[in-house]
Amino acid sequence: MSEDSIRELVAGSLERIRAARTLEELEAARVEVLGRKGALAIAGKEMGKLPPDARAAFGKLLNGAKQTLEQSYEARKRSLDEGALSRRLDGEWLDLTLPAPGPRRGHLHPITRIQRELEELFRSLGFAVLDGPEVETEYYNFDALNIPATHPARDMQDTFWLEGGNLLRTHTSPVQVRGMERLGPPLRMIAPGRVFRNESVDASHEHTFYQLEGMMIDRDVSVAHLLYFMKTLLAAIFHREVTVRLRPGYFPFVEPGFELDIQCLICGGPGCPVCKQSGWVELLPCGLVNPNVLRMSGIDPGEWNGFAFGLGLTRLAMMRYGIDDIRHLQGGDLRFLEQF
Ligand code: DAH
């Protein structure tokens, strides 16, 4: 093979490379020219047929040709790559001035909202916010609240019993006991939390719901103090003055015990379907702490007394937002939750 034919081969191959209009055409050209069975490889085999003194010069020529073609190939490839990239960028063009859909924002559950409002209110009145375990002992849930095993009041609360005599707390009242033991008198505390009852579920009964327990222990606490705090609490919840009344109610841990009613917020007294024509709605049980309860937690009832109340947070949320089925609250259905 002569030098001239090599030069010809180079010129033809350069032409071929430059003419490639796509990366595929270029790859085909590369295989033909630079590939293992390509034109240069074939020319390389000719070298063996040359006389030894001509081989070095021919080899140099071939190497030069290879370099030239490789450079040309790389240059063409770069330019085709850039073209492909800019075509892709054109195709994927985004209008960054279009308004974005905006992040989806969640919000607090209606019960959490009421709970936090009340925590803030009671903190401002000097109350500590306490927490207690949901798995309780019989002692804290019943005995220390003046409900011994033989007491019929145990049947008022259908209990989920656990192995080893423990239970799921049926009310937040056990946190009163823990508060008295830990902090002693004088004491102002509330305890919001989840409670459990072994009940069949319907529109107004859930096995899991929320209460907010409150307790104040000091010297010479009276029903007037209880009423003052309850009215302050209700004004904060309903954003207006609320008329209340006390009816006698029985709970072993208070004496006297009351049911506190509020004047119906819908009709204001004359009677409507919400208050079942009575003009009053039952809101929360409360009372003056039974001396036995104080004594069992190491507080001298001769020196201290107090009031306690148990607010149904779930019930309150239902009243405030007009929710007619308790099952919605823990159901997790977004169509319900997104309304708040
Ligand atoms: N723990 C009672 C219940 O869940 C509610 C209750 C009544 C709490 C009277 C109190 C109270 O603190 O004084 O049925």
mmCIF file of C-alpha atoms and ligand atoms in Angstrom:
data_model
loop_
_atom_site.group_PDB
_atom_site.id
_atom_site.type_symbol
_atom_site.label_atom_id
_atom_site.label_comp_id
_atom_site.label_asym_id
_atom_site.label_seq_id
_atom_site.Cartn_x
_atom_site.Cartn_y
_atom_site.Cartn_z
ATOM 1 C CA MET A 1 0.000 0.000 0.000
ATOM 2 C CA SER A 2 1.412 3.329 -1.044
ATOM 3 C CA GLU A 3 1.663 6.571 0.844
ATOM 4 C CA ASP A 4 -0.722 8.106 -1.633
ATOM 5 C CA SER A 5 -3.396 5.545 -1.038
ATOM 6 C CA ILE A 6 -3.085 6.189 2.712
ATOM 7 C CA ARG A 7 -3.560 9.909 2.104
ATOM 8 C CA GLU A 8 -6.560 9.113 -0.041
ATOM 9 C CA LEU A 9 -7.972 6.891 2.645
ATOM 10 C CA VAL A 10 -7.538 9.665 5.197
ATOM 11 C CA ALA A 11 -9.188 12.256 2.970
ATOM 12 C CA GLY A 12 -12.150 9.962 2.215
ATOM 13 C CA SER A 13 -12.542 9.028 5.896
ATOM 14 C CA LEU A 14 -12.449 12.666 7.024
ATOM 15 C CA GLU A 15 -15.169 13.373 4.516
ATOM 16 C CA ARG A 16 -17.227 10.481 5.878
ATOM 17 C CA ILE A 17 -16.844 11.661 9.480
ATOM 18 C CA ARG A 18 -17.707 15.252 8.719
ATOM 19 C CA ALA A 19 -20.760 14.169 6.729
ATOM 20 C CA ALA A 20 -22.278 12.279 9.678
ATOM 21 C CA ARG A 21 -25.413 14.159 10.668
ATOM 22 C CA THR A 22 -26.428 12.085 13.668
ATOM 23 C CA LEU A 23 -24.615 10.278 16.464
ATOM 24 C CA GLU A 24 -25.712 7.006 14.871
ATOM 25 C CA GLU A 25 -24.206 7.913 11.478
ATOM 26 C CA LEU A 26 -21.026 9.019 13.205
ATOM 27 C CA GLU A 27 -20.793 5.725 15.078
ATOM 28 C CA ALA A 28 -21.203 3.817 11.802
ATOM 29 C CA ALA A 29 -18.403 5.908 10.269
ATOM 30 C CA ARG A 30 -16.152 5.265 13.272
ATOM 31 C CA VAL A 31 -16.607 1.502 12.939
ATOM 32 C CA GLU A 32 -15.786 1.620 9.225
ATOM 33 C CA VAL A 33 -12.706 3.798 9.635
ATOM 34 C CA LEU A 34 -11.283 3.268 13.103
ATOM 35 C CA GLY A 35 -12.934 -0.016 14.121
ATOM 36 C CA ARG A 36 -11.097 -3.299 14.656
ATOM 37 C CA LYS A 37 -11.987 -4.390 11.129
ATOM 38 C CA GLY A 38 -11.971 -0.875 9.697
ATOM 39 C CA ALA A 39 -9.949 0.662 6.880
ATOM 40 C CA LEU A 40 -7.004 1.645 9.074
ATOM 41 C CA ALA A 41 -6.789 -1.808 10.602
ATOM 42 C CA ILE A 42 -6.729 -3.362 7.157
ATOM 43 C CA ALA A 43 -3.991 -0.946 6.062
ATOM 44 C CA GLY A 44 -2.029 -1.883 9.190
ATOM 45 C CA LYS A 45 -1.977 -5.514 8.105
ATOM 46 C CA GLU A 46 -0.274 -4.458 4.829
ATOM 47 C CA MET A 47 2.726 -3.337 6.870
ATOM 48 C CA GLY A 48 3.870 -6.942 7.306
ATOM 49 C CA LYS A 49 4.255 -7.278 3.534
ATOM 50 C CA LEU A 50 6.670 -4.353 3.262
ATOM 51 C CA PRO A 51 10.414 -4.734 3.284
ATOM 52 C CA PRO A 52 11.777 -4.115 6.805
ATOM 53 C CA ASP A 53 13.428 -0.771 5.984
ATOM 54 C CA ALA A 54 10.136 0.701 4.716
ATOM 55 C CA ARG A 55 8.082 -0.426 7.701
ATOM 56 C CA ALA A 56 9.070 2.351 10.140
ATOM 57 C CA ALA A 57 8.104 5.149 7.785
ATOM 58 C CA PHE A 58 4.821 3.419 6.899
ATOM 59 C CA GLY A 59 4.047 2.857 10.563
ATOM 60 C CA LYS A 60 4.617 6.521 11.311
ATOM 61 C CA LEU A 61 2.334 7.486 8.443
ATOM 62 C CA LEU A 62 -0.397 5.171 9.720
ATOM 63 C CA ASN A 63 -0.107 6.536 13.254
ATOM 64 C CA GLY A 64 -0.396 10.085 11.966
ATOM 65 C CA ALA A 65 -3.457 9.096 9.929
ATOM 66 C CA LYS A 66 -5.013 7.447 12.974
ATOM 67 C CA GLN A 67 -4.445 10.533 15.110
ATOM 68 C CA THR A 68 -5.918 12.839 12.500
ATOM 69 C CA LEU A 69 -9.010 10.677 12.116
ATOM 70 C CA GLU A 70 -9.491 10.248 15.843
ATOM 71 C CA GLN A 71 -9.301 13.994 16.388
ATOM 72 C CA SER A 72 -11.752 14.584 13.618
ATOM 73 C CA TYR A 73 -14.064 11.950 15.090
ATOM 74 C CA GLU A 74 -13.879 13.519 18.591
ATOM 75 C CA ALA A 75 -14.555 16.997 17.207
ATOM 76 C CA ARG A 76 -17.558 15.810 15.242
ATOM 77 C CA LYS A 77 -18.863 13.883 18.230
ATOM 78 C CA ARG A 78 -18.597 16.918 20.477
ATOM 79 C CA SER A 79 -20.536 19.048 18.049
ATOM 80 C CA LEU A 80 -23.234 16.417 17.556
ATOM 81 C CA ASP A 81 -23.514 15.946 21.366
ATOM 82 C CA GLU A 82 -24.015 19.651 21.849
ATOM 83 C CA GLY A 83 -26.679 19.665 19.170
ATOM 84 C CA ALA A 84 -28.474 16.772 20.819
ATOM 85 C CA LEU A 85 -28.299 18.513 24.189
ATOM 86 C CA SER A 86 -29.647 21.774 22.929
ATOM 87 C CA ARG A 87 -32.446 19.976 21.087
ATOM 88 C CA ARG A 88 -33.316 18.176 24.314
ATOM 89 C CA LEU A 89 -33.262 21.411 26.270
ATOM 90 C CA ASP A 90 -35.540 22.992 23.696
ATOM 91 C CA GLY A 91 -37.931 20.048 23.991
ATOM 92 C CA GLU A 92 -37.990 20.137 27.775
ATOM 93 C CA TRP A 93 -38.564 23.830 28.056
ATOM 94 C CA LEU A 94 -40.411 24.848 31.195
ATOM 95 C CA ASP A 95 -42.322 28.048 31.700
ATOM 96 C CA LEU A 96 -40.903 29.120 35.022
ATOM 97 C CA THR A 97 -43.243 32.097 35.164
ATOM 98 C CA LEU A 98 -46.315 29.856 35.508
ATOM 99 C CA PRO A 99 -47.793 30.053 39.039
ATOM 100 C CA ALA A 100 -46.736 27.018 41.115
ATOM 101 C CA PRO A 101 -49.444 24.810 42.675
ATOM 102 C CA GLY A 102 -48.218 25.711 46.184
ATOM 103 C CA PRO A 103 -47.294 23.291 48.974
ATOM 104 C CA ARG A 104 -50.160 21.378 50.615
ATOM 105 C CA ARG A 105 -50.378 22.584 54.203
ATOM 106 C CA GLY A 106 -51.732 20.502 57.026
ATOM 107 C CA HIS A 107 -53.247 21.870 60.190
ATOM 108 C CA LEU A 108 -53.914 20.865 63.762
ATOM 109 C CA HIS A 109 -56.674 18.426 64.616
ATOM 110 C CA PRO A 110 -59.730 20.183 66.150
ATOM 111 C CA ILE A 111 -59.161 18.398 69.472
ATOM 112 C CA THR A 112 -55.485 19.403 69.551
ATOM 113 C CA ARG A 113 -56.545 22.967 68.885
ATOM 114 C CA ILE A 114 -58.959 23.119 71.804
ATOM 115 C CA GLN A 115 -56.450 21.320 74.014
ATOM 116 C CA ARG A 116 -53.730 23.859 73.241
ATOM 117 C CA GLU A 117 -56.041 26.827 73.793
ATOM 118 C CA LEU A 118 -57.010 25.475 77.202
ATOM 119 C CA GLU A 119 -53.415 24.695 78.150
ATOM 120 C CA GLU A 120 -52.488 28.275 77.372
ATOM 121 C CA LEU A 121 -55.409 29.651 79.365
ATOM 122 C CA PHE A 122 -54.679 27.517 82.437
ATOM 123 C CA ARG A 123 -50.968 28.261 82.286
ATOM 124 C CA SER A 124 -51.824 31.951 82.433
ATOM 125 C CA LEU A 125 -53.840 31.195 85.602
ATOM 126 C CA GLY A 126 -50.850 29.499 87.231
ATOM 127 C CA PHE A 127 -51.730 25.862 86.486
ATOM 128 C CA ALA A 128 -49.075 23.262 85.642
ATOM 129 C CA VAL A 129 -49.796 21.071 82.602
ATOM 130 C CA LEU A 130 -49.149 17.449 83.595
ATOM 131 C CA ASP A 131 -48.952 14.234 81.677
ATOM 132 C CA GLY A 132 -49.661 10.713 82.894
ATOM 133 C CA PRO A 133 -49.386 7.183 81.499
ATOM 134 C CA GLU A 134 -52.196 5.726 79.379
ATOM 135 C CA VAL A 135 -51.439 2.290 80.817
ATOM 136 C CA GLU A 136 -52.313 2.738 84.468
ATOM 137 C CA THR A 137 -52.425 0.666 87.610
ATOM 138 C CA GLU A 138 -55.635 -0.153 89.385
ATOM 139 C CA TYR A 139 -54.414 1.942 92.297
ATOM 140 C CA TYR A 140 -54.129 5.224 90.377
ATOM 141 C CA ASN A 141 -57.191 4.715 88.188
ATOM 142 C CA PHE A 142 -59.513 3.549 90.994
ATOM 143 C CA ASP A 143 -58.305 2.973 94.558
ATOM 144 C CA ALA A 144 -56.546 6.299 95.107
ATOM 145 C CA LEU A 145 -59.665 8.028 93.766
ATOM 146 C CA ASN A 146 -61.773 6.508 96.498
ATOM 147 C CA ILE A 147 -63.143 3.748 94.258
ATOM 148 C CA PRO A 148 -62.310 0.457 96.024
ATOM 149 C CA ALA A 149 -62.706 -2.869 94.212
ATOM 150 C CA THR A 150 -66.094 -3.545 95.733
ATOM 151 C CA HIS A 151 -67.438 -0.111 94.844
ATOM 152 C CA PRO A 152 -70.282 -0.042 92.293
ATOM 153 C CA ALA A 153 -68.720 3.053 90.719
ATOM 154 C CA ARG A 154 -66.190 0.755 89.040
ATOM 155 C CA ASP A 155 -69.041 -0.437 86.863
ATOM 156 C CA MET A 156 -69.694 3.150 85.699
ATOM 157 C CA GLN A 157 -66.576 2.899 83.568
ATOM 158 C CA ASP A 158 -66.196 -0.154 81.358
ATOM 159 C CA THR A 159 -62.551 -0.936 81.643
ATOM 160 C CA PHE A 160 -60.042 -2.489 79.249
ATOM 161 C CA TRP A 161 -58.059 -4.721 81.598
ATOM 162 C CA LEU A 162 -54.520 -5.690 80.646
ATOM 163 C CA GLU A 163 -52.358 -8.588 81.697
ATOM 164 C CA GLY A 164 -50.843 -8.295 85.150
ATOM 165 C CA GLY A 165 -53.735 -6.270 86.601
ATOM 166 C CA ASN A 166 -52.925 -3.074 84.711
ATOM 167 C CA LEU A 167 -55.519 -1.268 82.630
ATOM 168 C CA LEU A 168 -55.989 1.422 80.006
ATOM 169 C CA ARG A 169 -56.935 4.479 82.017
ATOM 170 C CA THR A 170 -60.660 5.129 81.876
ATOM 171 C CA HIS A 171 -60.298 8.811 82.746
ATOM 172 C CA THR A 172 -57.601 11.455 83.291
ATOM 173 C CA SER A 173 -58.355 11.578 87.037
ATOM 174 C CA PRO A 174 -55.370 9.319 87.937
ATOM 175 C CA VAL A 175 -53.122 12.236 86.942
ATOM 176 C CA GLN A 176 -54.663 14.171 89.870
ATOM 177 C CA VAL A 177 -53.198 11.549 92.169
ATOM 178 C CA ARG A 178 -49.814 11.622 90.459
ATOM 179 C CA GLY A 179 -49.865 15.434 90.636
ATOM 180 C CA MET A 180 -50.676 15.465 94.364
ATOM 181 C CA GLU A 181 -47.952 12.898 95.081
ATOM 182 C CA ARG A 182 -45.319 14.673 93.035
ATOM 183 C CA LEU A 183 -46.030 18.350 93.660
ATOM 184 C CA GLY A 184 -47.953 18.435 96.970
ATOM 185 C CA PRO A 185 -50.110 21.371 98.096
ATOM 186 C CA PRO A 186 -50.783 24.107 97.166
ATOM 187 C CA LEU A 187 -51.431 22.696 93.710
ATOM 188 C CA ARG A 188 -52.854 23.934 90.460
ATOM 189 C CA MET A 189 -52.727 21.464 87.617
ATOM 190 C CA ILE A 190 -54.469 20.308 84.485
ATOM 191 C CA ALA A 191 -53.917 17.037 82.652
ATOM 192 C CA PRO A 192 -55.171 16.681 79.086
ATOM 193 C CA GLY A 193 -55.018 13.237 77.539
ATOM 194 C CA ARG A 194 -56.453 10.183 75.901
ATOM 195 C CA VAL A 195 -58.726 7.796 77.780
ATOM 196 C CA PHE A 196 -60.262 4.423 76.935
ATOM 197 C CA ARG A 197 -63.554 2.702 77.636
ATOM 198 C CA ASN A 198 -64.681 -0.746 76.684
ATOM 199 C CA GLU A 199 -67.897 0.449 75.066
ATOM 200 C CA SER A 200 -69.688 -0.380 71.876
ATOM 201 C CA VAL A 201 -69.134 2.435 69.440
ATOM 202 C CA ASP A 202 -71.945 4.580 68.042
ATOM 203 C CA ALA A 203 -72.494 8.219 67.061
ATOM 204 C CA SER A 204 -71.959 9.402 70.633
ATOM 205 C CA HIS A 205 -69.698 6.673 72.119
ATOM 206 C CA GLU A 206 -66.076 5.928 71.304
ATOM 207 C CA HIS A 207 -63.668 3.500 72.942
ATOM 208 C CA THR A 208 -60.981 6.198 72.742
ATOM 209 C CA PHE A 209 -61.525 9.866 73.499
ATOM 210 C CA TYR A 210 -59.961 12.902 75.166
ATOM 211 C CA GLN A 211 -60.463 14.528 78.541
ATOM 212 C CA LEU A 212 -58.925 17.434 80.354
ATOM 213 C CA GLU A 213 -58.625 16.993 84.089
ATOM 214 C CA GLY A 214 -58.219 19.967 86.401
ATOM 215 C CA MET A 215 -57.396 20.279 90.077
ATOM 216 C CA MET A 216 -56.693 23.089 92.474
ATOM 217 C CA ILE A 217 -55.694 22.535 96.085
ATOM 218 C CA ASP A 218 -55.183 25.373 98.529
ATOM 219 C CA ARG A 219 -56.525 26.689 101.813
ATOM 220 C CA ASP A 220 -60.258 27.501 102.022
ATOM 221 C CA VAL A 221 -61.164 26.611 98.455
ATOM 222 C CA SER A 222 -64.919 26.835 97.934
ATOM 223 C CA VAL A 223 -67.558 26.154 95.294
ATOM 224 C CA ALA A 224 -67.352 29.875 94.469
ATOM 225 C CA HIS A 225 -63.719 29.370 93.352
ATOM 226 C CA LEU A 226 -64.756 26.387 91.304
ATOM 227 C CA LEU A 227 -67.495 28.417 89.617
ATOM 228 C CA TYR A 228 -65.149 31.313 88.922
ATOM 229 C CA PHE A 229 -62.602 29.089 87.180
ATOM 230 C CA MET A 230 -65.270 27.218 85.239
ATOM 231 C CA LYS A 231 -66.845 30.452 83.989
ATOM 232 C CA THR A 232 -63.442 31.781 82.955
ATOM 233 C CA LEU A 233 -62.767 28.523 81.161
ATOM 234 C CA LEU A 234 -66.094 28.571 79.321
ATOM 235 C CA ALA A 235 -65.808 32.215 78.299
ATOM 236 C CA ALA A 236 -62.442 31.383 76.736
ATOM 237 C CA ILE A 237 -63.809 28.382 74.894
ATOM 238 C CA PHE A 238 -67.009 29.930 73.586
ATOM 239 C CA HIS A 239 -65.730 33.514 73.288
ATOM 240 C CA ARG A 240 -68.661 34.914 75.285
ATOM 241 C CA GLU A 241 -70.211 34.993 78.756
ATOM 242 C CA VAL A 242 -71.908 31.684 79.490
ATOM 243 C CA THR A 243 -74.620 31.152 82.092
ATOM 244 C CA VAL A 244 -74.022 28.039 84.180
ATOM 245 C CA ARG A 245 -75.823 26.025 86.824
ATOM 246 C CA LEU A 246 -74.758 23.221 89.129
ATOM 247 C CA ARG A 247 -76.768 20.066 89.673
ATOM 248 C CA PRO A 248 -75.787 17.441 92.219
ATOM 249 C CA GLY A 249 -73.761 14.625 90.666
ATOM 250 C CA TYR A 250 -72.091 11.627 92.174
ATOM 251 C CA PHE A 251 -68.391 10.803 91.779
ATOM 252 C CA PRO A 252 -66.540 9.026 94.596
ATOM 253 C CA PHE A 253 -63.550 11.394 94.404
ATOM 254 C CA VAL A 254 -65.511 14.599 95.030
ATOM 255 C CA GLU A 255 -67.866 15.661 97.813
ATOM 256 C CA PRO A 256 -70.059 17.466 97.041
ATOM 257 C CA GLY A 257 -70.030 16.472 93.365
ATOM 258 C CA PHE A 258 -71.773 18.383 90.578
ATOM 259 C CA GLU A 259 -72.793 18.287 86.997
ATOM 260 C CA LEU A 260 -72.168 21.701 85.518
ATOM 261 C CA ASP A 261 -74.646 22.705 82.822
ATOM 262 C CA ILE A 262 -74.426 25.692 80.511
ATOM 263 C CA GLN A 263 -77.346 27.602 79.145
ATOM 264 C CA CYS A 264 -77.937 26.375 75.607
ATOM 265 C CA LEU A 265 -75.811 28.411 73.219
ATOM 266 C CA ILE A 266 -78.139 27.727 70.320
ATOM 267 C CA CYS A 267 -81.478 28.936 71.727
ATOM 268 C CA GLY A 268 -80.222 30.882 74.758
ATOM 269 C CA GLY A 269 -82.727 29.278 77.159
ATOM 270 C CA PRO A 270 -86.256 28.784 75.784
ATOM 271 C CA GLY A 271 -85.498 25.304 74.436
ATOM 272 C CA CYS A 272 -84.528 23.785 71.075
ATOM 273 C CA PRO A 273 -83.601 20.367 69.627
ATOM 274 C CA VAL A 274 -79.927 20.752 70.659
ATOM 275 C CA CYS A 275 -80.794 21.113 74.369
ATOM 276 C CA LYS A 276 -83.742 18.725 73.998
ATOM 277 C CA GLN A 277 -86.122 21.602 74.861
ATOM 278 C CA SER A 278 -84.591 21.992 78.336
ATOM 279 C CA GLY A 279 -82.607 25.207 77.739
ATOM 280 C CA TRP A 280 -79.516 23.609 79.341
ATOM 281 C CA VAL A 281 -76.658 21.449 78.070
ATOM 282 C CA GLU A 282 -74.649 19.176 80.368
ATOM 283 C CA LEU A 283 -71.018 20.165 80.057
ATOM 284 C CA LEU A 284 -68.711 18.877 82.762
ATOM 285 C CA PRO A 285 -68.632 17.055 86.083
ATOM 286 C CA CYS A 286 -66.784 18.632 88.982
ATOM 287 C CA GLY A 287 -66.767 19.016 92.739
ATOM 288 C CA LEU A 288 -64.782 19.606 95.897
ATOM 289 C CA VAL A 289 -62.076 17.010 96.372
ATOM 290 C CA ASN A 290 -63.136 14.220 98.716
ATOM 291 C CA PRO A 291 -61.006 14.326 101.936
ATOM 292 C CA ASN A 292 -60.257 10.591 101.481
ATOM 293 C CA VAL A 293 -58.576 11.351 98.173
ATOM 294 C CA LEU A 294 -56.383 14.018 99.746
ATOM 295 C CA ARG A 295 -55.467 11.750 102.639
ATOM 296 C CA MET A 296 -54.487 8.832 100.382
ATOM 297 C CA SER A 297 -52.037 11.113 98.550
ATOM 298 C CA GLY A 298 -50.514 12.343 101.798
ATOM 299 C CA ILE A 299 -52.298 15.695 102.028
ATOM 300 C CA ASP A 300 -53.892 16.721 105.344
ATOM 301 C CA PRO A 301 -57.583 17.513 104.683
ATOM 302 C CA GLY A 302 -57.663 19.498 107.929
ATOM 303 C CA GLU A 303 -55.331 22.039 106.350
ATOM 304 C CA TRP A 304 -56.028 21.796 102.615
ATOM 305 C CA ASN A 305 -58.982 21.360 100.343
ATOM 306 C CA GLY A 306 -59.688 21.859 96.673
ATOM 307 C CA PHE A 307 -61.819 21.414 93.611
ATOM 308 C CA ALA A 308 -61.507 19.126 90.601
ATOM 309 C CA PHE A 309 -63.201 18.868 87.245
ATOM 310 C CA GLY A 310 -63.171 16.563 84.252
ATOM 311 C CA LEU A 311 -63.805 18.187 80.912
ATOM 312 C CA GLY A 312 -64.628 16.035 77.912
ATOM 313 C CA LEU A 313 -62.367 17.497 75.219
ATOM 314 C CA THR A 314 -63.890 15.340 72.521
ATOM 315 C CA ARG A 315 -67.403 16.381 73.483
ATOM 316 C CA LEU A 316 -66.330 20.001 73.618
ATOM 317 C CA ALA A 317 -64.847 19.835 70.119
ATOM 318 C CA MET A 318 -68.105 18.334 68.878
ATOM 319 C CA MET A 319 -70.111 21.156 70.461
ATOM 320 C CA ARG A 320 -67.829 23.893 69.234
ATOM 321 C CA TYR A 321 -67.661 22.677 65.642
ATOM 322 C CA GLY A 322 -71.142 21.178 65.399
ATOM 323 C CA ILE A 323 -69.875 17.624 64.787
ATOM 324 C CA ASP A 324 -72.748 15.164 65.101
ATOM 325 C CA ASP A 325 -70.860 11.857 65.059
ATOM 326 C CA ILE A 326 -67.968 11.176 67.433
ATOM 327 C CA ARG A 327 -66.530 8.539 65.075
ATOM 328 C CA HIS A 328 -65.448 11.225 62.614
ATOM 329 C CA LEU A 329 -62.877 12.598 65.044
ATOM 330 C CA GLN A 330 -60.561 9.578 65.121
ATOM 331 C CA GLY A 331 -61.569 8.229 61.712
ATOM 332 C CA GLY A 332 -58.715 9.866 59.853
ATOM 333 C CA ASP A 333 -60.867 10.722 56.831
ATOM 334 C CA LEU A 334 -59.264 13.744 55.156
ATOM 335 C CA ARG A 335 -62.581 14.895 53.709
ATOM 336 C CA PHE A 336 -63.698 15.420 57.298
ATOM 337 C CA LEU A 337 -60.449 16.833 58.682
ATOM 338 C CA GLU A 338 -59.893 19.317 55.883
ATOM 339 C CA GLN A 339 -62.978 21.242 56.949
ATOM 340 C CA PHE A 340 -61.329 22.665 60.043
HETATM 341 N N1 DAH B 1 -63.277 11.169 85.897
HETATM 342 C C1 DAH B 1 -64.688 11.341 85.692
HETATM 343 C C2 DAH B 1 -65.144 10.536 84.496
HETATM 344 O O1 DAH B 1 -64.409 10.390 83.559
HETATM 345 C C3 DAH B 1 -65.000 12.791 85.426
HETATM 346 C C4 DAH B 1 -64.804 13.668 86.623
HETATM 347 C C5 DAH B 1 -65.866 13.911 87.482
HETATM 348 C C6 DAH B 1 -63.591 14.249 86.886
HETATM 349 C C7 DAH B 1 -65.711 14.740 88.549
HETATM 350 C C8 DAH B 1 -63.411 15.084 87.970
HETATM 351 C C9 DAH B 1 -64.514 15.318 88.807
HETATM 352 O O2 DAH B 1 -62.252 15.658 88.269
HETATM 353 O O3 DAH B 1 -64.340 16.143 89.863
HETATM 354 O O4 DAH B 1 -66.232 10.060 84.480
#
